[in-house]
mmCIF file of C-alpha atoms and ligand atoms in Angstrom:
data_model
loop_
_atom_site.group_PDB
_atom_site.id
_atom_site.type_symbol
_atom_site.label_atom_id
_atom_site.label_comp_id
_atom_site.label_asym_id
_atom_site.label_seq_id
_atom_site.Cartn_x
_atom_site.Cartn_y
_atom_site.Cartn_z
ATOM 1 C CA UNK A 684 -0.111 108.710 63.186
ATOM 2 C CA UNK A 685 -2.165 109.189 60.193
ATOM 3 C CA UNK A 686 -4.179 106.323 58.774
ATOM 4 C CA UNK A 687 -2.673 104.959 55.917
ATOM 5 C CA UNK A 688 -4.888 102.952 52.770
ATOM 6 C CA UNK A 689 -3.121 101.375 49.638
ATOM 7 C CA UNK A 690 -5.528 103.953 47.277
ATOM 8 C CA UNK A 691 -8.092 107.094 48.318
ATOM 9 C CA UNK A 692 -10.329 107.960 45.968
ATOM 10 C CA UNK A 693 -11.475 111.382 46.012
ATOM 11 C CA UNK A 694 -15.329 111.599 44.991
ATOM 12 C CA UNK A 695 -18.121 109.060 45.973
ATOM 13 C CA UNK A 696 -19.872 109.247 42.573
ATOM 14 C CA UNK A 697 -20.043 106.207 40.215
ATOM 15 C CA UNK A 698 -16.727 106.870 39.006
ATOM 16 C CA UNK A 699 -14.833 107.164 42.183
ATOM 17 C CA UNK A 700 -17.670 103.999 43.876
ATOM 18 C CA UNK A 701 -16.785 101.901 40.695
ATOM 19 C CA UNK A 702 -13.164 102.527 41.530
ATOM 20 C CA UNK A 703 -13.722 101.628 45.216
ATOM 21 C CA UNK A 704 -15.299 98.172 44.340
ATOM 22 C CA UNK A 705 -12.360 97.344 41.701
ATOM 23 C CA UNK A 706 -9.934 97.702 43.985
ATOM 24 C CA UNK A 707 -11.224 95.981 47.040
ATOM 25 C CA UNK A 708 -11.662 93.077 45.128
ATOM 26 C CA UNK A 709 -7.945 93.400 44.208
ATOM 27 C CA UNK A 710 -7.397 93.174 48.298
ATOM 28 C CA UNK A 711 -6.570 96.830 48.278
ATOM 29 C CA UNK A 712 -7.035 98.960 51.724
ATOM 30 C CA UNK A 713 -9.508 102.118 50.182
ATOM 31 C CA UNK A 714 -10.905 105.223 51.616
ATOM 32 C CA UNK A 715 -13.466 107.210 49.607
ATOM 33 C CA UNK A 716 -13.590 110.721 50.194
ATOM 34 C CA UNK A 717 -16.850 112.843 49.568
ATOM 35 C CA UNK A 718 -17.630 116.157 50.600
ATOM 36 C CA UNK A 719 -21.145 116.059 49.601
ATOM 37 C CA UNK A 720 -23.566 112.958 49.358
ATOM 38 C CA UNK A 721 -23.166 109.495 47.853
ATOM 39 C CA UNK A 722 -23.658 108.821 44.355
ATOM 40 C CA UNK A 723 -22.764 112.376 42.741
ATOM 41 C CA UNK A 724 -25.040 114.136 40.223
ATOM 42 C CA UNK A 725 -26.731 110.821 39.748
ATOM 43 C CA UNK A 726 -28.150 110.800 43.166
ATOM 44 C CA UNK A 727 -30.720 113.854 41.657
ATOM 45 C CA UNK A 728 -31.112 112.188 38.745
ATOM 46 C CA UNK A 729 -35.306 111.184 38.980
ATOM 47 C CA UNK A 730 -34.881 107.744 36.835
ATOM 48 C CA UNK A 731 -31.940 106.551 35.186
ATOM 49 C CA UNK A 732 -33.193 104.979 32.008
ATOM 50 C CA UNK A 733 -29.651 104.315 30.406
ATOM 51 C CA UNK A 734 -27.692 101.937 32.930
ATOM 52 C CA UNK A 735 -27.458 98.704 31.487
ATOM 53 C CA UNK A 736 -29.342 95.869 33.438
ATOM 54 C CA UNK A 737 -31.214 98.525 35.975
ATOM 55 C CA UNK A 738 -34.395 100.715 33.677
ATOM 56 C CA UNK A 739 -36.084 102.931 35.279
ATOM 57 C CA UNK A 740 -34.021 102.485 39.074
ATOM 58 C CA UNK A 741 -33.804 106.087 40.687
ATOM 59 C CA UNK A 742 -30.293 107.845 41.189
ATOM 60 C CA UNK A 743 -30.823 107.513 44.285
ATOM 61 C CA UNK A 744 -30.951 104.109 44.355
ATOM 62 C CA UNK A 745 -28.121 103.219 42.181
ATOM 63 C CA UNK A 746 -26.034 105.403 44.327
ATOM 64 C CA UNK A 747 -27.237 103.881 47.645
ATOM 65 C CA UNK A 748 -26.937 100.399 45.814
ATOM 66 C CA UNK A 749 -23.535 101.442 44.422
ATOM 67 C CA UNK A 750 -22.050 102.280 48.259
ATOM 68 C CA UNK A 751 -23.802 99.169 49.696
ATOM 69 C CA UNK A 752 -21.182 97.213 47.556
ATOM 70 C CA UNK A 753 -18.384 99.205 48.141
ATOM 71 C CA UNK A 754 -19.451 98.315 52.440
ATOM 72 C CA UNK A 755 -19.809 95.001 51.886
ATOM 73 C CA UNK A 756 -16.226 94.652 50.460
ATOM 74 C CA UNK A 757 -14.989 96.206 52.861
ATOM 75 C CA UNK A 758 -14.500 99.934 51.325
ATOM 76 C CA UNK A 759 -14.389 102.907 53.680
ATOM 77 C CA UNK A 760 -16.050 106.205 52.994
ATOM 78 C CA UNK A 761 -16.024 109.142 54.542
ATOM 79 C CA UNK A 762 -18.008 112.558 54.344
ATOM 80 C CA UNK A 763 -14.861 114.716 54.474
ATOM 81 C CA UNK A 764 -14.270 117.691 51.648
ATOM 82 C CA UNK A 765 -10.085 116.267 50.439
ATOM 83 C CA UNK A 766 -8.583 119.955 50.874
ATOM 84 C CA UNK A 767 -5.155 119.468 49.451
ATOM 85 C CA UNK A 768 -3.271 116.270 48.359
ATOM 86 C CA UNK A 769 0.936 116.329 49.352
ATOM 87 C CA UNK A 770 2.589 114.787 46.357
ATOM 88 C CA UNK A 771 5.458 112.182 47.047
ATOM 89 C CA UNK A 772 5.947 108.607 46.616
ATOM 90 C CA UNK A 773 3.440 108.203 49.651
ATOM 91 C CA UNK A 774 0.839 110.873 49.057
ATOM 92 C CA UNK A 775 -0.913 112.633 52.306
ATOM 93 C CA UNK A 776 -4.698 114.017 51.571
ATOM 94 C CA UNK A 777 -5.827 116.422 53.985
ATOM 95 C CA UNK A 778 -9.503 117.138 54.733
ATOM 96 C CA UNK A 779 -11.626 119.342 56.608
ATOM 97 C CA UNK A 780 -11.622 116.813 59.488
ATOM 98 C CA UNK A 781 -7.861 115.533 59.342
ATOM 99 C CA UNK A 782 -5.140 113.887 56.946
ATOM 100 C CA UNK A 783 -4.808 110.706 55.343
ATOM 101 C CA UNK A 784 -2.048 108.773 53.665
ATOM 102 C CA UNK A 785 -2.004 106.740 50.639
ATOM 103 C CA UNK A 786 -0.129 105.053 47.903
ATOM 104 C CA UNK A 787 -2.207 105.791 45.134
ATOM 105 C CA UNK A 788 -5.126 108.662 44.545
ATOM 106 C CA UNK A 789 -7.412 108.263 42.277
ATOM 107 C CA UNK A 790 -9.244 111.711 41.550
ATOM 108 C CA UNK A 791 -12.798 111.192 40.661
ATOM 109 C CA UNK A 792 -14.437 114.694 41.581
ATOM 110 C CA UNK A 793 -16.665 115.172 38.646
ATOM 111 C CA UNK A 794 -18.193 118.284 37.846
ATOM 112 C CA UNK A 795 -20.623 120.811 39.620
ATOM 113 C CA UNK A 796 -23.513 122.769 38.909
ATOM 114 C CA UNK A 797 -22.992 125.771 36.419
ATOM 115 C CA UNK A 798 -24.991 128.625 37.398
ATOM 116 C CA UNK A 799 -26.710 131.883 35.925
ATOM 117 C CA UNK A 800 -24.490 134.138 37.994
ATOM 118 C CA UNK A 801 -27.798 136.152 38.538
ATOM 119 C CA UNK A 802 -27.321 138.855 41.558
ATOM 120 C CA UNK A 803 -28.986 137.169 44.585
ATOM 121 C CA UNK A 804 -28.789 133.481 43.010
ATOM 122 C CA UNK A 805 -27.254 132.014 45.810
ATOM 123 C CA UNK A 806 -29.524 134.016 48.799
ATOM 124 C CA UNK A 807 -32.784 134.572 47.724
ATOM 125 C CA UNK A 808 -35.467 131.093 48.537
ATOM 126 C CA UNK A 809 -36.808 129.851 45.530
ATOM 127 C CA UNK A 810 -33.922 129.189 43.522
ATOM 128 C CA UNK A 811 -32.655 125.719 43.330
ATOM 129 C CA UNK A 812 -30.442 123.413 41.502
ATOM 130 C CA UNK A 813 -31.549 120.438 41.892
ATOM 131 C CA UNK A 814 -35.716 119.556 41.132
ATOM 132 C CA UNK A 815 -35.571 115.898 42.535
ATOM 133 C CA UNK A 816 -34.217 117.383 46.115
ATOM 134 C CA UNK A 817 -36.515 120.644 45.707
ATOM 135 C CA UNK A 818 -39.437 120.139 43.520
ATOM 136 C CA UNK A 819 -41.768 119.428 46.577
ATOM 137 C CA UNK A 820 -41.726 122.364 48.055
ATOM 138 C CA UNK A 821 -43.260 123.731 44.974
ATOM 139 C CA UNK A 822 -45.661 121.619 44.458
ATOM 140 C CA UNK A 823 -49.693 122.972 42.983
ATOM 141 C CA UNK A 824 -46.720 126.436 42.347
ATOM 142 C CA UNK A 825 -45.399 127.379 39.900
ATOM 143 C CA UNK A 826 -41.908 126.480 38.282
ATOM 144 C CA UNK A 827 -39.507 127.696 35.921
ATOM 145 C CA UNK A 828 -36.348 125.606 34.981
ATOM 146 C CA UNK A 829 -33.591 127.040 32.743
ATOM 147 C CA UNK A 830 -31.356 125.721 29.518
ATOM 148 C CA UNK A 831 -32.099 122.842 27.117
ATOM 149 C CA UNK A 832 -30.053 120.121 27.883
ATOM 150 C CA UNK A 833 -31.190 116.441 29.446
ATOM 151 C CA UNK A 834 -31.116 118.108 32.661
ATOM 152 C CA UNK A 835 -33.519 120.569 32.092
ATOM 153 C CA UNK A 836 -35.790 118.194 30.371
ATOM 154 C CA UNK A 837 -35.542 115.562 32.843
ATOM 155 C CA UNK A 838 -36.832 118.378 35.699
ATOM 156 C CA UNK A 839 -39.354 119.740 33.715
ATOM 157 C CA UNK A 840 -40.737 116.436 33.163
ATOM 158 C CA UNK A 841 -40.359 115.722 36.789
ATOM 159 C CA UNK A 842 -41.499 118.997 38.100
ATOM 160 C CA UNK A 843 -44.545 119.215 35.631
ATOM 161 C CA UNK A 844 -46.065 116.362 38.065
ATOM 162 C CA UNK A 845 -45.574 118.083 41.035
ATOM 163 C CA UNK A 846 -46.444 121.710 39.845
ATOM 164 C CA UNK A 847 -49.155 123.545 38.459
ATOM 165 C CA UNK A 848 -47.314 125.171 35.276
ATOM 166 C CA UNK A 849 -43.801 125.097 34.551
ATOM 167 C CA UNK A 850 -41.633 127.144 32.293
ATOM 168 C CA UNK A 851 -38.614 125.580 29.838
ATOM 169 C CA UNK A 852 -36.733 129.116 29.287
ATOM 170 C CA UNK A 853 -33.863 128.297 26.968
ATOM 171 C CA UNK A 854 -31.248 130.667 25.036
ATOM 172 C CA UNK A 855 -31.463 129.146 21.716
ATOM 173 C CA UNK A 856 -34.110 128.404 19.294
ATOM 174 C CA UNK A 857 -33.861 125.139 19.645
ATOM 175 C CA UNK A 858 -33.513 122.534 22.354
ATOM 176 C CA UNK A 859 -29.901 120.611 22.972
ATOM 177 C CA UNK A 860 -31.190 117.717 25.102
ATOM 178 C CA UNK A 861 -32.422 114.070 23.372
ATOM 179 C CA UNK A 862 -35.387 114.042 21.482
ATOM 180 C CA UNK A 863 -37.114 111.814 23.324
ATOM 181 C CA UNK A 864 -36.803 113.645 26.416
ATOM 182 C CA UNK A 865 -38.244 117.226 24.204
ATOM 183 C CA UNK A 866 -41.127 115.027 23.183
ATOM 184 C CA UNK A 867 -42.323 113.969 26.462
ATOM 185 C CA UNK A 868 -41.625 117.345 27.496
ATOM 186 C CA UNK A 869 -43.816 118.596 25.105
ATOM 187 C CA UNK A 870 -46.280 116.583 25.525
ATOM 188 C CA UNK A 871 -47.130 117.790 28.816
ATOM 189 C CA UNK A 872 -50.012 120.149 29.125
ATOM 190 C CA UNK A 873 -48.775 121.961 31.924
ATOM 191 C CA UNK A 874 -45.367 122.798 30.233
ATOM 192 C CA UNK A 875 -44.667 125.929 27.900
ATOM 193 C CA UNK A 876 -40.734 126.054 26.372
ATOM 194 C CA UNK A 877 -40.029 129.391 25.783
ATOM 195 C CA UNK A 878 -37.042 129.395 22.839
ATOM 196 C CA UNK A 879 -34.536 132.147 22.239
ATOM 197 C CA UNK A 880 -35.185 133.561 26.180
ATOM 198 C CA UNK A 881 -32.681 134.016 28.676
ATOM 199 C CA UNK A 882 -33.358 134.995 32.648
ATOM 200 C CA UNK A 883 -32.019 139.041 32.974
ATOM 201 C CA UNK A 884 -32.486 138.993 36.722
ATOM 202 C CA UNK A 885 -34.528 137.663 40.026
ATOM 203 C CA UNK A 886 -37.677 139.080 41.209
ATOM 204 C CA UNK A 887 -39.112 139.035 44.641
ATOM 205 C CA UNK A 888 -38.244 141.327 48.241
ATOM 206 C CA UNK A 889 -37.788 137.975 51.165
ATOM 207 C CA UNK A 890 -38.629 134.914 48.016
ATOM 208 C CA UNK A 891 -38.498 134.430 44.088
ATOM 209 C CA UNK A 892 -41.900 135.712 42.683
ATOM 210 C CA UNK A 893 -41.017 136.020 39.060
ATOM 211 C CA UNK A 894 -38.256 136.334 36.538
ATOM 212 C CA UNK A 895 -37.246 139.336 34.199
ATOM 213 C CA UNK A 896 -37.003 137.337 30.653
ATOM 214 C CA UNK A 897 -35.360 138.820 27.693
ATOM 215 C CA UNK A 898 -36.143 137.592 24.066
ATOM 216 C CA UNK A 899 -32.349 137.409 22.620
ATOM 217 C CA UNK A 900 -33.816 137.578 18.786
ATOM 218 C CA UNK A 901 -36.627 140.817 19.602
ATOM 219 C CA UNK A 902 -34.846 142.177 22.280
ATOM 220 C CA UNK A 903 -38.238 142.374 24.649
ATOM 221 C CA UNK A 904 -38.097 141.966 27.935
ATOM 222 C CA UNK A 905 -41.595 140.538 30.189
ATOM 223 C CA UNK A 906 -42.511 139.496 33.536
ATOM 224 C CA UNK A 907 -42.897 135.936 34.496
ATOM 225 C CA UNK A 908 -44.774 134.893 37.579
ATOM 226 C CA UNK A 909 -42.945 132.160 39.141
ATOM 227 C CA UNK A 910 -42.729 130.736 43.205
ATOM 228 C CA UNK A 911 -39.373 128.830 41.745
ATOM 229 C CA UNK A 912 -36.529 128.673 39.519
ATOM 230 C CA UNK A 913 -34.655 125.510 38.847
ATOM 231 C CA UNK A 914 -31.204 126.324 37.255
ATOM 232 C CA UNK A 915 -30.037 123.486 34.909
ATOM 233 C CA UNK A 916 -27.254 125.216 32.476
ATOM 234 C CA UNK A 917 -24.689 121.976 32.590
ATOM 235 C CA UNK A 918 -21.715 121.618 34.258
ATOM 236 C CA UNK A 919 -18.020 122.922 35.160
ATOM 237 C CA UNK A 920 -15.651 120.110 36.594
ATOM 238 C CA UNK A 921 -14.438 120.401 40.006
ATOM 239 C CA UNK A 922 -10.455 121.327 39.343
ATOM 240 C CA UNK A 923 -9.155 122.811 42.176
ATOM 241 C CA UNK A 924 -7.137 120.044 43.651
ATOM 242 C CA UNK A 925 -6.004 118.452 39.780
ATOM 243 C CA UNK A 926 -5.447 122.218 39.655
ATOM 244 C CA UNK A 927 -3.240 122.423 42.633
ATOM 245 C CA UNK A 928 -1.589 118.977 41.549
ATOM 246 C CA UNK A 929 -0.646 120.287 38.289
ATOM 247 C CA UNK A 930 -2.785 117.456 36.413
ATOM 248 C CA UNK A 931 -5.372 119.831 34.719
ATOM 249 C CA UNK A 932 -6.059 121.711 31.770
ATOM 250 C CA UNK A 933 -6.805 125.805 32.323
ATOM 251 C CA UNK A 934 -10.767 124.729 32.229
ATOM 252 C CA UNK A 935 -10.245 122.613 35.497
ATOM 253 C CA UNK A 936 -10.650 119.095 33.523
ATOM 254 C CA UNK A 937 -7.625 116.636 33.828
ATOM 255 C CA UNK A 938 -6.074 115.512 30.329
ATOM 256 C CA UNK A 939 -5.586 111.990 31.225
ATOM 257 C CA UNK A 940 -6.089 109.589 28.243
ATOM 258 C CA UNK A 941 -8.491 106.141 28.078
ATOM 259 C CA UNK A 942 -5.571 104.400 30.576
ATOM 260 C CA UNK A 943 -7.043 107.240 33.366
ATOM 261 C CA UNK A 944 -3.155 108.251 33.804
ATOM 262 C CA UNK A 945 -2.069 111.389 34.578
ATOM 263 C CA UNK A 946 1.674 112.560 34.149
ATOM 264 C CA UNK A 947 2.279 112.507 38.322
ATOM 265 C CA UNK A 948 2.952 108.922 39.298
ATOM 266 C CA UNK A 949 0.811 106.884 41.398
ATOM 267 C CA UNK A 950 -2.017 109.921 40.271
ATOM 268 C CA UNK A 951 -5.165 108.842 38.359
ATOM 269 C CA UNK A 952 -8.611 110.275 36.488
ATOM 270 C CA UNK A 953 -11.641 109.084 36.326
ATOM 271 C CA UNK A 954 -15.142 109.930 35.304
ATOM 272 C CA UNK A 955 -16.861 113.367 34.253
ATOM 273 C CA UNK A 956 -12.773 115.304 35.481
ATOM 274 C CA UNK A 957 -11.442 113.793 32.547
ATOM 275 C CA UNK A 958 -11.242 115.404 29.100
ATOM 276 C CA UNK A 959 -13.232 113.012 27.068
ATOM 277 C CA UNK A 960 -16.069 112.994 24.878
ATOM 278 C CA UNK A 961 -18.678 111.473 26.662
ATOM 279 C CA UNK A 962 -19.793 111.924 29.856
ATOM 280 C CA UNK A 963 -22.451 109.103 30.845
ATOM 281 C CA UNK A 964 -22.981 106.962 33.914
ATOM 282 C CA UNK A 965 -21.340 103.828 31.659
ATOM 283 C CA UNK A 966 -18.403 105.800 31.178
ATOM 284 C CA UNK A 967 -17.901 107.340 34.657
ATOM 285 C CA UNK A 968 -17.920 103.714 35.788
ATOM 286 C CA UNK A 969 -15.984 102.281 32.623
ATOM 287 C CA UNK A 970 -13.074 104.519 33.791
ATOM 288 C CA UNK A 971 -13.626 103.669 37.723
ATOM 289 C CA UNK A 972 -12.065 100.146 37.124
ATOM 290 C CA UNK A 973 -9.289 101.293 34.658
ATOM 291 C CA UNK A 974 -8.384 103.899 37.323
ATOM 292 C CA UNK A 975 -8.441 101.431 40.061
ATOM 293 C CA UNK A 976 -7.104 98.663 38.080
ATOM 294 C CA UNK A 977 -4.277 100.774 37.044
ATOM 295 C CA UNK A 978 -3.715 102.320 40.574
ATOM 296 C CA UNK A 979 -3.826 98.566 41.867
ATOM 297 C CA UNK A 980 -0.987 97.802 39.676
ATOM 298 C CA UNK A 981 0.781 100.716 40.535
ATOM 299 C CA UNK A 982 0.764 99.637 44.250
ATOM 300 C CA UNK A 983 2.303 96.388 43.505
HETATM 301 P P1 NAP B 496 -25.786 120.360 29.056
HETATM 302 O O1 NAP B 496 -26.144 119.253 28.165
HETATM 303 O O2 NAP B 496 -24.431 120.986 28.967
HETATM 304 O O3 NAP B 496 -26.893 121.498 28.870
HETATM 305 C C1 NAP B 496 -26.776 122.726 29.508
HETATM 306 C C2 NAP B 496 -27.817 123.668 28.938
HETATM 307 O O4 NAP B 496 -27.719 124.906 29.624
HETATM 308 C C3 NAP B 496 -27.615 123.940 27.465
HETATM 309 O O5 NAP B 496 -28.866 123.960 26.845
HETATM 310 C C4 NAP B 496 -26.972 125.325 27.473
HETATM 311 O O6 NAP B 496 -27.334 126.113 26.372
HETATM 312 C C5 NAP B 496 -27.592 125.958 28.683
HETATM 313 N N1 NAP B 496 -26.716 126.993 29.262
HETATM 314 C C6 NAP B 496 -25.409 126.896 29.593
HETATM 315 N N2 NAP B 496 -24.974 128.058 30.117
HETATM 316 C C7 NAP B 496 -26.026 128.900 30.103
HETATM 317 C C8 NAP B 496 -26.211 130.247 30.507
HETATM 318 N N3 NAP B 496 -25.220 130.954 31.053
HETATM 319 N N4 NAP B 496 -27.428 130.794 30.342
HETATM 320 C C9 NAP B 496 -28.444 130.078 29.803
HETATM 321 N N5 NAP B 496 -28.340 128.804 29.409
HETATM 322 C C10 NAP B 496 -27.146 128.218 29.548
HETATM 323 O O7 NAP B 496 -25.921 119.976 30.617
HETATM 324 P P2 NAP B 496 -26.911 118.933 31.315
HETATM 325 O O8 NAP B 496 -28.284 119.067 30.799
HETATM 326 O O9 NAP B 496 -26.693 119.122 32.778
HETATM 327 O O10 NAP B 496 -26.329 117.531 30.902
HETATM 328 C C11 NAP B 496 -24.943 117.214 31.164
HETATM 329 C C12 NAP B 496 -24.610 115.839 30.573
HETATM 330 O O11 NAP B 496 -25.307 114.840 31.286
HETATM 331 C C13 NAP B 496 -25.042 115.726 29.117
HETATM 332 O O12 NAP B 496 -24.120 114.940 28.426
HETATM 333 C C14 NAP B 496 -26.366 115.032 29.217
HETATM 334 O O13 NAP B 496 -26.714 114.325 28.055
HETATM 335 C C15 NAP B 496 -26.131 114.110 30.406
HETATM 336 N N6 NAP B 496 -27.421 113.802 31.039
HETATM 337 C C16 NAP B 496 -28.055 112.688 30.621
HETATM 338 C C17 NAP B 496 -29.291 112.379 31.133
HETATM 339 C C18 NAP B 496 -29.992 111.157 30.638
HETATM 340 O O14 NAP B 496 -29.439 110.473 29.812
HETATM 341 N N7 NAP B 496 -31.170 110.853 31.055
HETATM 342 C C19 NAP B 496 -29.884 113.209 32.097
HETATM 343 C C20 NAP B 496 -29.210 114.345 32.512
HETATM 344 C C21 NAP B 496 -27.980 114.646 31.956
HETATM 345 P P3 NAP B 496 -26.771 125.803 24.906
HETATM 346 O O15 NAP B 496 -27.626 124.701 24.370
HETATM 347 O O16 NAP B 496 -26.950 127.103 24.237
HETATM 348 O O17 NAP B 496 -25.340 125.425 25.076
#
């Protein structure tokens, strides 16, 4: 007999953890599926600076914080990858490990790492996504990290303590990410931004020892000398199962409005899968308790 819960939520981040919290204190049964690790992106994120009431915490402590509340109400999670989701009035979610019922799913899988697609990306040691889990091993190396957005910023600024010189490359001539973060960024000493440069291909026989860069506005190419390469060139959204449910756009992202409804009943959206303008902690969790709110009511 497969366990049944008023509402799954599929994705532990803030959005699908804000969700999980609204509706156990609406006395709804809740399983949180997560393939990965608590928290989401955020639990890489070095210092959140822009969650209201909480400067300066670490990702990884709001997300640890975040799924201590969800426990204490009384919220189950489980480290399980949702494979496919059966549509019907009562909806079945199947998982690596087994299958699960529900009355309501509320799909909060948020988005994953874009990469280069550089041959070898994947195989060869030294290239990473992710400086908070990474960064040590590099530490008195040398780093590169790649695009211009907060991301980027926000590991250069957290690598540049750990390393001896680290490299910004970005593709345009001028950075996307806040100015706040550039400035910090370029106030570091041991930080060079190279502008208008993209990565042509990996370097290094058994490990990463450099990068083949390519000037997009001269056309040169050069050799850089690095032990590491931090990719941080934004995000896609994780479709496949909004896909599969017939709730997304071609671009994987599900169209659902500010109400985090989606056109299948008893099927909702929240956080960084939606289309919508902004995609910020606040907002991830802003649409966590419409989802849940809304999938509460649609339980009755
Ligand atoms: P992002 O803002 O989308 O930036 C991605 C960067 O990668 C851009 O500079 C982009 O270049 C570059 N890029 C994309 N594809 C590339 C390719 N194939 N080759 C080379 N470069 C490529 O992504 P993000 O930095 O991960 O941030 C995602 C969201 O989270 C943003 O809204 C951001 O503000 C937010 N965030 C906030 C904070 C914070 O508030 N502290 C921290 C992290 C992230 P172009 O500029 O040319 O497009």
């Amino acid at each position: 007999m497969r366990e049944y819960f008023d509402i799954i939520v599929i994705g532990g981040g803030p959005a699908g953890l804000t969700a999980a919290i609204y509706a156990r204190r609406a006395g709804k049964s809740v399983l949180v599926l997560e393939k990965a690790s608590v928290g989401g992106q955020i639990a890489a994120s070095p210092q959140v600076d822009n969650f209201p009431g909480c400067p300066g915490i670490s990702g990884a402590e709001l997300a640890d914080r975040l799924y201590a509340q969800v426990e204490d109400l009384g919220g189950r999670m489980e480290l399980e990858e949702a494979l496919s989701v059966e549509n019907g009035p009562v909806k079945t979610v199947t998982t690596d490990y087994g299958a699960y019922t529900c009355g309501a799913l509320i799909l909060a899988t948020g988005m994953k790492h874009r990469s280069l697609g550089l041959d070898r990306e994947e195989t060869l040691p030294g290239v990473s996504f992710c400086a908070v889990c990474d960064g040590a091993f590099y530490k008195g190396k040398d780093a590169a990290v790649c695009g211009g957005g907060n991301t980027a910023l926000q590991d250069a600024l957290f690598l540049s303590d750990l390393c001896r010189h680290v490299t910004v490359i970005h593709r345009r001539g001028q950075l996307r990410g806040d100015p706040i973060l550039a400035e910090a960024v370029k106030k570091r000493k041991n930080v060079t931004i190279l502008l208008d440069t993209v990565v042509e291909s990996l370097l290094g026989g058994e490990a990463l020892t450099g990068l083949l860069l390519k000037n997009t506005v001269t056309g040169e190419t050069r050799e850089l000398a690095v032990d590491g390469l931090f990719q941080a060139v934004g995000q896609q959204p994780e479709g496949v199962l909004a896909q599969a449910l017939g709730v997304a756009n071609d671009a994987g992202f599900i169209p659902a409005g500010e109400d985090c409804l989606t056109p299948v009943p008893g099927v909702f959206a929240a956080g960084d899968c939606r289309v919508k303008e902004v995609r910020q902690l606040t907002t991830a969790c802003a649409d966590g308790a419409v989802a849940a709110l809304a999938a509460c009511k649609y339980c009755g």
